[in-house]
Structures are given as structure tokens and as C-alpha cells.
């Protein structure tokens, strides 16, 4: 009887060890797939880019309102000339999982007084977006050559409550203007440079759900090629071939599977350590 119990226990231990080895191999494979699929999942999220057939030349002018905002692709460095007191507007696309960073440099005239410049970012519904960090408002001392501004936005989410002010995929507007200056500096010429870059955050900031359509309302305008300089409203020319927000897939699925496998391994290991040696052979 004792020999039969010992053989049965040995067979059970062999089966448990075999299951542990199989699950360990499976966990290693899923971990390797997760490390390989993490960047691929982030890259598979179709973000609008200049490779979609749009004009790759950087803009050299800025709009004066939301309706005339100059379209700017991510990675381009746009320039514009204006006067102190003007409102300069640009627009750029941002998709789910991206954390845009807007940087602007204003080159001031040789003689000027103390001035304060401000950089604001609005979403497609013209809601002002807060900056995680960065100097979105900065003062330039008298005689300064330039002033640099920056705004690192929050990560664009795929879905949010209607009452929330979370950044959602769509078009974003950048407004650059001076908010404090002397009366003698009004109208002096200035040059501005602006660039928008983004970092793909991916799974750590991913949320369930998605928008039916991005926040790209038909408020942008584009001049037609006709000689009458007529303007027609357009939704956006930023879109990509695969559309916005690639759907349900996220690298969170990979890491969730890896976590499940590791939890199963931990359970089997805990059982193997605490189950004891069975009944004594003399019983």
C-alpha cells in the first residue's frame, strides 16, 4: 500500500513539474512576443503623417483665427512673420496614445520693452487644453533677442466622459500671441517658429472604448485654386489611409496575457511548496 502511494505521489510530482515547464516556456514565449509587439502596437496606431500624400513643405505663414489656422504636420518646423499684437494660429493632428509637445520660438525686434508671450493649445471643440509641464507663458526682458515657449500636453485618450476635458483624437489648434507689452511696442515686426512632436505612450495610458469620429469639426477653411480667392469649409486634410484610432488592439492585451501566465505559475509553485508529502507510509 505504501509503495502504491509513493508511486502515485511520484507520478503526480512528475505531472506537476511537466506542467510547470510547459507554462514556463509559454510565459517566456509570451514575454518575447510582448517585447516585440509593444513597439509594433504603438506603430500600428495610424497617426496622420506627411507620408499620406500631403505636401511635405513646412508652412511659412500662420492663420489669424481658428477658421484660418495653418495646417501643420507633426515633425515639421513652421515659420511665420507677423506684428506684435497679432494672433497666430496653427493646427495639427493627434491620435490616440500620442503625447504632443508644442515648442515655439519668437524672435523679437532689436529694440523693445518688456513683453509676455503665451502659447495656448485648443482641441477640435475649441476647449483649452492644459499642459503637463513646460513654460507656456514667458516674459522677455527689455532688449531680449527671443523668447522660447513649450507645452507638453496630456496623452490623447481614445474615449472620455462628455463632461471631461480630456484630450481626444482629432485636430488641435495652437495660438501664439503677446499678452502684456508696452503701447510703444504694438505693431513691431516679429518672426515665429513652431514645431509639434509627439511621443507614443501606448498601453500605460490606453483606455477602453473609442470615439465614433475624431474631433475634427468643419470649421477649418482652405483657399481654392481659383483666382477669386474663394474659401470652402473642409473637415480636415490630415487623415490617414487606415483612418483614426486603430481599434480595440492595444499592447495592454499582451501584458495582460503575460500577467495571467505569471499568476498561474505562481499558483502552481505555491501549491508545490505547501502541499506537503502526503500521508505517512505507515498510515
Tab-separated table of N, CA and C in Angstrom, residues 46 51-53 239-243:
chain	number	residue	atom	x	y	z
A	46	UNK	N	-2.530	54.272	-36.446
A	46	UNK	CA	-2.303	55.153	-37.598
A	46	UNK	C	-2.344	56.608	-37.193
A	51	UNK	N	3.449	61.283	-44.989
A	51	UNK	CA	3.555	60.226	-45.983
A	51	UNK	C	2.223	59.874	-46.618
A	52	UNK	N	1.150	60.503	-46.214
A	52	UNK	CA	-0.173	60.202	-46.756
A	52	UNK	C	-0.438	60.914	-48.074
A	53	UNK	N	0.601	61.523	-48.637
A	53	UNK	CA	0.413	62.192	-49.907
A	53	UNK	C	0.234	63.684	-49.773
A	239	UNK	N	-6.176	63.216	-42.498
A	239	UNK	CA	-6.467	61.808	-42.274
A	239	UNK	C	-5.429	60.869	-42.851
A	240	UNK	N	-5.393	59.645	-42.380
A	240	UNK	CA	-4.508	58.623	-42.914
A	240	UNK	C	-5.330	57.577	-43.652
A	241	UNK	N	-4.639	56.741	-44.417
A	241	UNK	CA	-5.353	55.752	-45.231
A	241	UNK	C	-6.134	54.765	-44.380
A	242	UNK	N	-5.606	54.428	-43.211
A	242	UNK	CA	-6.258	53.450	-42.345
A	242	UNK	C	-7.224	54.092	-41.359
A	243	UNK	N	-7.395	55.402	-41.433
A	243	UNK	CA	-8.312	56.068	-40.523
A	243	UNK	C	-7.670	56.368	-39.190
